[in-house]
Amino acid sequence: MNSSDPGGEGQSARLGESRSRLYRIFLAGSEMFERPTVSDTFRIASSTVRAISSCTVIATYTVKLGELRRFSGEPDAGLDLLVAAAAYADGVLPSTDGAWRYVLFLAANSAQHGCLIIRSKEPASVEDLFLLSALTRPTGAALATSELLDRERRRTAELRKHSEAQADMNEAMSNTIRQLGTRQRVRDAFATAVASGGGETAILEALRELTSRPALLQDSFGDERARAAPEDQPVPRAVLRPDAGVPAAERPVQEWCASDVRSQGQLLGFVGILDEDHTVTDDDRFALEYASTSLAIELSHRRNLAEIELRLGRDLAADLVSGADPEGSRVRAEALHYDLSQPQRVVLARWVLPSPKGIQTDAALRHALAALQVPALLSGNGDSAMAIVADDRGWSRLHEQLTIAFGSPKGSIGVGGCCTVDDLPTSFAQARRALRIRAESRDPYGLSNHDDLGLLRILDTRDGGAEVESYVQEWLGVLLNHDRAHHSDLVHTLRVHLDTGGNYDRTASALVVHRSTVRYRLGRIGELTGHDLSDPDIRFHLHVATRASAAIRGGSG
């Protein structure tokens, strides 16, 4: 062909332009696969359409769940319907503004992935349509790749999520297994402690070993029952019982982590572990709660046994003050580990109820006597309680201990005289008299001991004179017995001597005896009674007793 031919030059130019546009499509495909995302793919495709034709892309669609969905372009419901009606076949789309519109579907791997809506003023040439159709292949493949990568990313994200969930689950399972193991060790430790027969001490020691913290048990009054701590470790004073009168927000920071010990809703005590630095763990709290449960069973069992003993003791105490058979009573007392062979007293207590601590009188008296380490047989009902106790100590602290137990000093105590088991009814009557005298006095709250009442005993005549006789026997019994046995007249001599103000001459004159005889008789009286007749108090009681004896026996006054 002659190169100077004008027709040949035009054909050569068109061929070069076609190759250039094909190369542009090749570059577009390469660029699409560098970053195969939907937005980048459509952006590259749109710029390539403008480069290889006179058309522009006015809308793009993707296929989601088998349906075409607009990805870009101005909303146009009519266009959406036309695209759907095309049924994935390339072709011209009707237009209302006279422009030419065409749909190019994007397929790859026998699947549709979207479409391009192009527009121009004039219909595209056959060659332009060929090139545009050629562009759809790399575009569809890029969309397919993008979808594949998106699926892989989602799958990877799901796998990562499942992996993280599995890791969390494994960690949670590991923690659960560890916790179950720890709690099983706690159960085993307390089961061993309970089975050992060591009681509350063994349970506290198990709690200390499990938590590596000192442990403490207090009763419902807040008094310590047992503790478990190394001998060389100082343990701060513990107040495990909360003060109900102080709001929780105003209570001081506690150095102990504590738990109630309850059985069937009844408070039996408090158990706690030392927590000075407030670092108690959940495992420590579980051990503490399990210790509380174990102690509740132990203390409840002991309380049931104690209640049986209390019932038996209450029945025995009531029988003893009613004059029950002493020998049979001794056998019953031995079964309760109480010794009736030593001297006894009866103690009566009556308190104003309800008390601040809500405790009954018999429980408070039992607690007070236990604090004083006094064995006792107790009986009680409502605001009054009775105890038969061994007469081996003073009773000055009993009212103080009961005040602590009740949280109130508003109560009276009467203590009967010392006696053998046979005379407990007498001691009971004396305790009632002492209690009545205290309650009717100007200071009704306190303790009155029969032995300390003195003349007050004979001023209380509500017993028909029995106490007067008892008073006379206490001060003159030895002399009365001596007079009966030796036909002497020492009681009369003593009375006359005291009536004359202790004057020997007047006494001798009244008795019609020598002065030396009076001295002898008074010396003999001192030897027999052991009383110092120069003591004003003793002279007073002897004078009252001689007058009372004369009145009882019909002597002249």
XYZ file of C-alpha atoms in Angstrom:
557
model
C 0.000 0.000 0.000
C 1.226 3.434 -0.853
C 1.760 5.436 2.330
C 0.879 8.610 0.498
C -2.628 7.340 -0.024
C -4.982 9.474 2.140
C -7.351 6.553 2.752
C -4.590 4.398 4.114
C -3.390 7.073 6.474
C -6.901 7.457 7.969
C -7.281 3.733 8.457
C -3.898 3.546 10.134
C -4.864 6.375 12.494
C -8.126 4.675 13.464
C -6.294 1.413 14.097
C -3.838 3.187 16.378
C -6.645 4.837 18.294
C -8.385 1.498 18.776
C -5.206 -0.051 20.094
C -4.745 2.874 22.467
C -8.283 2.450 23.854
C -7.771 -1.319 24.195
C -4.562 -0.629 26.075
C -6.470 1.751 28.333
C -8.929 -1.063 29.091
C -5.961 -3.337 29.888
C -4.504 -0.748 32.264
C -7.905 -0.261 33.915
C -8.188 -3.999 34.511
C -4.693 -4.086 36.027
C -5.493 -1.130 38.279
C -8.787 -2.703 39.361
C -6.992 -5.845 40.566
C -4.445 -3.872 42.518
C -7.154 -2.803 44.976
C -10.240 -4.854 44.195
C -12.920 -3.019 46.111
C -16.401 -2.183 44.796
C -15.973 1.582 45.090
C -12.500 1.602 43.455
C -13.641 -0.769 40.708
C -16.606 1.439 39.801
C -14.445 4.563 40.007
C -11.843 3.118 37.608
C -14.553 1.787 35.295
C -16.276 5.212 35.181
C -13.074 7.064 34.275
C -12.241 4.431 31.633
C -15.700 4.755 30.031
C -15.078 8.473 29.608
C -11.617 7.774 28.166
C -12.630 5.178 25.574
C -15.984 6.665 24.496
C -18.132 9.719 24.473
C -20.307 8.216 27.211
C -20.416 8.806 30.955
C -21.497 6.500 33.760
C -24.592 7.897 35.482
C -25.327 5.006 37.844
C -23.844 1.738 39.090
C -25.514 -1.328 40.572
C -24.320 -4.376 42.454
C -25.985 -7.743 42.981
C -26.897 -8.512 46.591
C -28.723 -11.714 47.451
C -29.742 -12.158 43.828
C -31.127 -8.621 43.433
C -29.734 -5.531 41.731
C -29.188 -2.697 44.184
C -28.088 0.822 43.334
C -24.521 1.540 44.441
C -24.034 5.097 43.064
C -25.868 7.745 41.099
C -28.874 9.961 41.705
C -31.938 8.136 43.047
C -34.255 7.257 40.161
C -37.001 4.728 40.814
C -37.937 4.555 37.149
C -34.376 3.710 36.186
C -34.268 1.054 38.884
C -37.335 -0.604 37.345
C -35.885 -0.461 33.818
C -32.623 -2.051 34.982
C -34.488 -4.823 36.754
C -36.651 -5.398 33.653
C -33.517 -5.812 31.477
C -33.024 -9.223 33.109
C -29.235 -9.066 32.904
C -29.205 -8.434 29.129
C -27.206 -5.472 27.743
C -29.320 -2.979 25.856
C -30.705 0.476 25.362
C -32.814 1.964 28.125
C -35.652 4.375 27.315
C -35.040 8.009 28.208
C -37.393 10.925 28.655
C -34.897 13.693 27.926
C -33.833 12.475 24.461
C -30.397 11.269 25.601
C -29.118 7.806 24.827
C -28.865 5.411 27.772
C -27.445 1.943 27.830
C -27.018 -0.798 30.443
C -23.840 -2.915 30.560
C -24.064 -5.943 32.878
C -20.940 -7.108 34.675
C -20.548 -10.897 34.725
C -17.737 -13.200 35.783
C -17.527 -16.922 36.420
C -21.070 -17.399 35.069
C -22.459 -15.050 37.687
C -23.789 -11.508 37.561
C -22.113 -8.981 39.859
C -23.664 -5.646 38.831
C -24.038 -3.217 35.938
C -23.051 0.187 34.557
C -25.617 2.683 33.272
C -23.997 4.875 30.600
C -25.340 7.932 28.871
C -24.430 10.091 25.893
C -26.077 12.615 23.592
C -25.794 10.282 20.621
C -25.937 6.484 20.440
C -22.534 4.867 20.764
C -20.914 3.439 17.671
C -20.480 -0.259 17.130
C -16.780 0.097 17.896
C -17.509 2.022 21.114
C -19.995 -0.641 22.192
C -17.390 -3.285 21.479
C -14.841 -1.515 23.681
C -17.389 -0.844 26.390
C -18.376 -4.487 26.325
C -14.706 -5.428 26.594
C -14.427 -3.213 29.716
C -17.223 -5.138 31.411
C -15.091 -8.292 31.598
C -12.275 -6.999 33.854
C -14.829 -4.923 35.757
C -17.034 -7.974 36.450
C -13.966 -10.020 37.383
C -12.776 -7.254 39.750
C -16.217 -7.144 41.361
C -16.186 -10.919 41.711
C -12.742 -10.741 43.281
C -13.893 -7.940 45.562
C -16.872 -9.998 46.639
C -14.609 -13.000 47.202
C -12.201 -10.904 49.244
C -15.109 -9.420 51.202
C -16.365 -12.916 51.945
C -12.876 -13.952 53.003
C -12.563 -10.884 55.180
C -15.931 -11.576 56.772
C -15.014 -15.209 57.218
C -11.664 -14.223 58.679
C -13.377 -11.760 60.985
C -15.892 -14.402 61.997
C -13.111 -16.916 62.542
C -11.219 -14.351 64.585
C -14.366 -13.583 66.525
C -15.012 -17.281 67.073
C -11.385 -17.756 68.003
C -11.544 -14.932 70.517
C -14.842 -16.250 71.831
C -13.299 -19.702 72.080
C -10.304 -18.235 73.894
C -12.634 -16.392 76.264
C -14.638 -19.552 76.715
C -11.499 -21.560 77.370
C -10.324 -18.966 79.879
C -13.735 -18.908 81.553
C -13.773 -22.692 81.615
C -10.261 -22.720 83.041
C -11.312 -20.236 85.726
C -14.436 -22.269 86.434
C -12.397 -25.465 86.756
C -9.928 -23.673 89.032
C -12.765 -22.222 91.076
C -14.487 -25.606 91.310
C -11.204 -27.123 92.416
C -10.712 -24.410 95.016
C -14.245 -24.758 96.309
C -13.958 -28.530 96.429
C -10.807 -28.126 98.522
C -12.777 -25.788 100.789
C -15.572 -28.349 101.148
C -13.100 -31.163 101.787
C -11.211 -29.099 104.376
C -14.350 -28.269 106.358
C -15.727 -31.799 106.013
C -12.460 -33.082 107.503
C -12.608 -30.461 110.277
C -16.191 -31.371 111.190
C -15.450 -35.107 111.079
C -12.386 -34.669 113.315
C -14.581 -33.907 116.312
C -12.561 -30.777 117.031
C -15.694 -28.644 116.911
C -15.539 -24.928 116.283
C -11.775 -24.790 116.939
C -11.063 -27.268 114.112
C -13.384 -25.356 111.752
C -11.648 -22.051 112.539
C -8.236 -23.631 112.002
C -9.370 -24.929 108.587
C -10.577 -21.396 107.719
C -7.214 -19.935 108.735
C -5.289 -22.445 106.604
C -7.525 -21.873 103.566
C -7.334 -18.062 103.699
C -3.903 -17.625 105.344
C -5.620 -15.144 107.665
C -6.381 -15.204 111.413
C -9.949 -16.370 112.074
C -12.250 -15.530 114.976
C -15.603 -16.764 116.301
C -17.826 -14.715 118.597
C -21.165 -15.622 120.143
C -24.356 -13.653 119.571
C -23.400 -11.297 122.433
C -20.111 -10.407 120.725
C -17.937 -12.367 123.192
C -15.078 -14.426 121.785
C -15.627 -18.191 121.649
C -12.560 -19.314 119.703
C -9.775 -18.058 117.452
C -7.161 -19.470 115.081
C -3.988 -17.440 114.573
C -0.217 -17.945 114.744
C 1.075 -17.420 118.274
C 3.575 -14.776 117.139
C 1.019 -12.749 115.144
C -0.749 -9.954 117.046
C -4.478 -9.903 116.328
C -6.388 -6.604 116.702
C -9.524 -6.435 118.815
C -12.489 -7.559 116.767
C -16.056 -6.261 116.789
C -17.836 -8.661 114.452
C -21.340 -7.806 115.673
C -22.612 -4.646 113.900
C -24.028 -1.921 116.114
C -27.656 -1.743 115.031
C -27.963 1.719 116.557
C -25.319 3.214 114.269
C -26.078 3.761 110.536
C -23.884 1.643 108.250
C -22.342 4.739 106.626
C -21.215 6.047 110.029
C -19.692 2.819 111.325
C -15.878 2.733 111.552
C -13.909 0.815 108.915
C -13.617 -2.730 110.115
C -10.369 -4.700 110.102
C -12.337 -7.928 109.882
C -14.412 -9.442 107.097
C -17.300 -11.031 108.991
C -20.340 -13.226 108.388
C -23.350 -14.078 110.544
C -23.676 -17.636 111.796
C -27.366 -18.509 111.566
C -29.503 -21.623 111.740
C -33.136 -21.447 110.611
C -32.997 -17.667 110.902
C -31.706 -17.733 114.488
C -28.475 -15.821 115.136
C -25.876 -18.080 116.771
C -22.790 -15.888 116.458
C -20.322 -14.235 114.103
C -17.234 -15.549 112.292
C -14.598 -13.334 110.692
C -11.178 -13.293 109.034
C -8.626 -10.516 109.431
C -8.656 -8.026 106.539
C -6.472 -5.119 107.627
C -5.445 -4.239 104.047
C -8.903 -4.943 102.510
C -7.576 -7.563 100.070
C -10.009 -10.396 100.773
C -10.623 -12.405 97.572
C -13.764 -14.127 96.329
C -12.189 -17.453 97.313
C -11.622 -16.104 100.828
C -15.252 -14.994 101.029
C -16.446 -18.406 99.830
C -14.331 -20.090 102.508
C -15.750 -17.675 105.100
C -19.346 -18.382 104.043
C -18.698 -22.140 104.055
C -17.136 -21.827 107.508
C -20.268 -19.961 108.603
C -22.435 -22.827 107.319
C -20.252 -25.462 109.021
C -20.253 -23.500 112.273
C -24.038 -23.068 112.065
C -24.425 -26.863 111.945
C -21.928 -27.342 114.778
C -23.338 -24.600 117.006
C -26.922 -25.581 116.248
C -26.146 -29.156 117.295
C -24.510 -27.906 120.477
C -27.402 -25.563 121.132
C -29.887 -28.406 120.718
C -27.929 -30.461 123.246
C -27.684 -27.424 125.519
C -31.435 -26.843 125.247
C -32.067 -30.449 126.264
C -29.731 -29.962 129.228
C -31.424 -26.650 130.027
C -34.850 -28.286 130.024
C -33.599 -31.035 132.317
C -31.811 -28.455 134.474
C -34.922 -26.263 134.578
C -37.040 -29.187 135.718
C -34.452 -30.197 138.321
C -34.131 -26.638 139.662
C -37.909 -26.347 140.022
C -38.039 -29.687 141.832
C -35.170 -28.781 144.174
C -36.770 -25.541 145.418
C -40.020 -27.457 145.845
C -38.360 -29.939 148.230
C -37.797 -32.904 145.890
C -36.075 -36.070 147.085
C -32.380 -35.105 147.634
C -30.937 -38.468 146.618
C -32.869 -38.657 143.381
C -31.990 -35.031 142.678
C -28.275 -35.770 143.142
C -28.449 -38.526 140.521
C -30.190 -36.198 138.063
C -27.654 -33.447 138.793
C -24.732 -35.800 138.149
C -26.193 -36.584 134.717
C -26.056 -32.832 134.043
C -22.480 -32.645 135.423
C -23.598 -30.451 138.304
C -22.336 -31.048 141.857
C -25.003 -30.804 144.574
C -22.704 -32.066 147.337
C -21.294 -28.617 148.088
C -23.189 -25.694 149.679
C -25.763 -24.081 147.380
C -27.665 -20.814 147.023
C -30.698 -19.713 145.071
C -30.394 -16.590 142.912
C -33.469 -14.825 141.516
C -33.359 -12.101 138.850
C -36.116 -9.918 137.447
C -35.520 -7.385 134.638
C -37.554 -4.735 132.855
C -38.398 -6.097 129.405
C -38.078 -5.643 126.514
C -34.383 -4.847 126.916
C -32.264 -2.978 124.323
C -30.645 -6.241 123.215
C -33.938 -8.137 123.061
C -32.692 -10.994 125.271
C -34.818 -13.012 127.696
C -33.998 -13.036 131.400
C -33.061 -16.730 131.624
C -30.653 -16.429 128.661
C -29.094 -13.279 130.123
C -28.649 -14.903 133.561
C -27.074 -17.961 131.944
C -24.705 -15.738 129.980
C -23.781 -13.649 133.044
C -23.082 -16.703 135.211
C -20.990 -18.210 132.412
C -18.965 -14.984 132.238
C -18.363 -15.310 136.002
C -17.527 -19.006 135.486
C -20.256 -20.083 137.896
C -21.912 -23.497 137.238
C -25.671 -23.308 137.681
C -29.033 -24.984 137.254
C -31.355 -22.438 135.642
C -35.066 -21.950 135.242
C -36.895 -18.961 133.882
C -40.094 -17.550 132.492
C -40.580 -14.114 130.925
C -38.992 -11.316 132.929
C -37.863 -13.574 135.830
C -35.245 -16.288 136.138
C -33.875 -18.523 138.899
C -30.483 -20.171 139.319
C -29.197 -22.683 141.826
C -25.491 -22.005 142.184
C -22.530 -23.239 144.208
C -21.813 -20.928 147.148
C -18.099 -20.403 146.524
C -17.796 -16.756 145.481
C -19.104 -13.232 146.005
C -21.951 -11.850 143.938
C -21.030 -8.193 143.662
C -20.370 -8.456 139.876
C -23.554 -10.325 138.948
C -25.677 -7.198 138.434
C -22.876 -5.685 136.329
C -22.717 -8.776 134.103
C -26.495 -8.856 133.683
C -26.465 -5.161 132.792
C -23.976 -5.968 130.011
C -26.069 -8.895 128.802
C -29.332 -6.905 128.742
C -27.828 -3.595 127.697
C -29.824 -2.090 130.577
C -29.324 -1.799 134.383
C -33.080 -1.874 135.084
C -33.286 -5.117 137.028
C -33.288 -6.574 140.546
C -31.452 -9.594 141.954
C -32.135 -11.505 145.163
C -29.607 -14.005 146.570
C -30.744 -16.584 149.120
C -28.767 -17.916 152.045
C -26.181 -20.673 151.884
C -27.616 -24.152 152.463
C -27.420 -27.851 151.714
C -29.509 -29.403 148.984
C -32.173 -30.314 151.546
C -32.699 -26.650 152.486
C -32.920 -25.194 148.977
C -36.629 -24.363 149.491
C -35.543 -22.124 152.395
C -32.846 -20.479 150.291
C -35.448 -19.958 147.553
C -37.783 -18.222 150.029
C -34.891 -16.090 151.232
C -33.976 -15.122 147.651
C -37.598 -14.132 147.004
C -37.577 -12.016 150.149
C -34.291 -10.374 149.195
C -35.617 -9.686 145.692
C -38.842 -8.204 147.066
C -36.984 -6.014 149.551
C -34.693 -4.759 146.766
C -37.594 -4.104 144.358
C -39.554 -2.177 147.017
C -36.593 -0.114 148.179
C -35.725 3.436 147.168
C -33.072 1.972 144.820
C -34.938 -0.921 143.152
C -32.242 -1.772 140.591
C -29.373 -3.781 142.045
C -28.550 -6.891 144.089
C -29.655 -7.808 147.615
C -28.052 -10.753 149.426
C -30.052 -12.406 152.200
C -26.898 -12.644 154.305
C -26.497 -8.863 154.204
C -30.084 -7.850 154.991
C -29.727 -7.998 158.772
C -32.690 -6.449 160.547
C -34.540 -5.961 157.256
C -35.173 -9.693 157.231
C -37.345 -9.635 160.380
C -39.133 -6.465 159.347
C -40.602 -8.359 156.405
C -43.461 -10.253 158.145
C -45.145 -11.684 155.074
C -43.786 -15.175 155.841
C -45.770 -15.602 159.088
C -42.731 -15.123 161.328
C -40.532 -17.798 159.811
C -37.832 -15.276 158.997
C -37.916 -13.893 162.549
C -37.296 -17.410 163.846
C -34.484 -17.813 161.323
C -32.962 -14.519 162.493
C -33.149 -15.586 166.137
C -31.545 -18.934 165.321
C -28.754 -17.236 163.416
C -27.774 -15.020 166.366
C -28.901 -17.045 169.413
C -29.185 -20.606 168.168
C -25.995 -21.781 169.910
C -27.040 -20.229 173.218
C -30.614 -21.578 173.025
C -29.284 -25.079 172.359
C -26.819 -24.739 175.266
C -29.533 -23.540 177.636
C -31.745 -26.502 176.709
C -28.933 -28.999 177.049
C -27.467 -27.667 180.318
C -30.529 -26.066 181.889
C -28.633 -22.783 181.919
C -29.949 -19.254 181.452
C -27.376 -17.626 179.150
C -29.930 -16.101 176.738
C -31.788 -14.443 179.641
C -28.500 -13.187 181.117
C -27.524 -11.707 177.749
C -30.874 -10.010 177.320
C -30.793 -8.435 180.804
C -27.224 -7.293 180.288
C -28.131 -5.626 176.978
C -31.338 -4.143 178.464
C -29.282 -2.481 181.192
C -26.985 -0.913 178.638
C -24.135 -3.330 179.404
C -23.811 -2.301 183.082
C -22.448 -5.188 185.176
C -23.752 -3.969 188.530
C -27.271 -3.376 187.261
C -27.212 -6.727 185.449
C -26.101 -8.522 188.649
C -28.770 -6.738 190.668
C -31.507 -7.643 188.150
C -30.431 -11.293 188.078
C -29.793 -11.414 191.846
C -26.320 -12.863 191.303
C -22.787 -11.737 192.086
C -21.031 -9.380 189.664
C -18.360 -12.014 188.989
C -21.092 -14.457 187.951
C -22.272 -11.968 185.353
C -18.713 -11.641 184.040
C -18.369 -15.419 183.823
C -21.663 -15.872 182.022
C -20.873 -13.112 179.487
C -17.443 -14.628 178.887
C -19.062 -18.002 178.321
C -21.521 -16.386 175.841
C -18.621 -14.915 173.905
C -16.881 -18.312 173.768
C -19.961 -20.169 172.555
C -21.088 -17.647 169.915
C -17.724 -16.335 168.813
C -19.157 -12.810 168.918
C -17.329 -9.782 170.252
C -19.839 -8.296 172.696
C -18.030 -4.952 172.595
C -18.882 -4.510 168.870
C -21.871 -2.119 168.602
C -23.328 -3.866 165.503
C -23.125 -7.277 167.147
C -24.639 -5.926 170.369
C -27.477 -4.434 168.274
C -28.276 -7.708 166.486
C -28.016 -9.708 169.741
C -30.305 -7.262 171.499
C -32.913 -7.472 168.726
C -32.593 -11.263 168.653
C -33.068 -11.617 172.436
C -36.148 -9.399 172.337
C -37.529 -11.341 169.365
C -36.806 -14.640 171.132
C -38.643 -13.473 174.214
C -41.598 -12.431 172.084
C -41.688 -15.755 170.212
C -41.356 -17.810 173.381
C -43.700 -15.671 175.474
C -41.028 -14.164 177.691
C -41.515 -10.856 179.453
C -40.387 -7.752 177.603
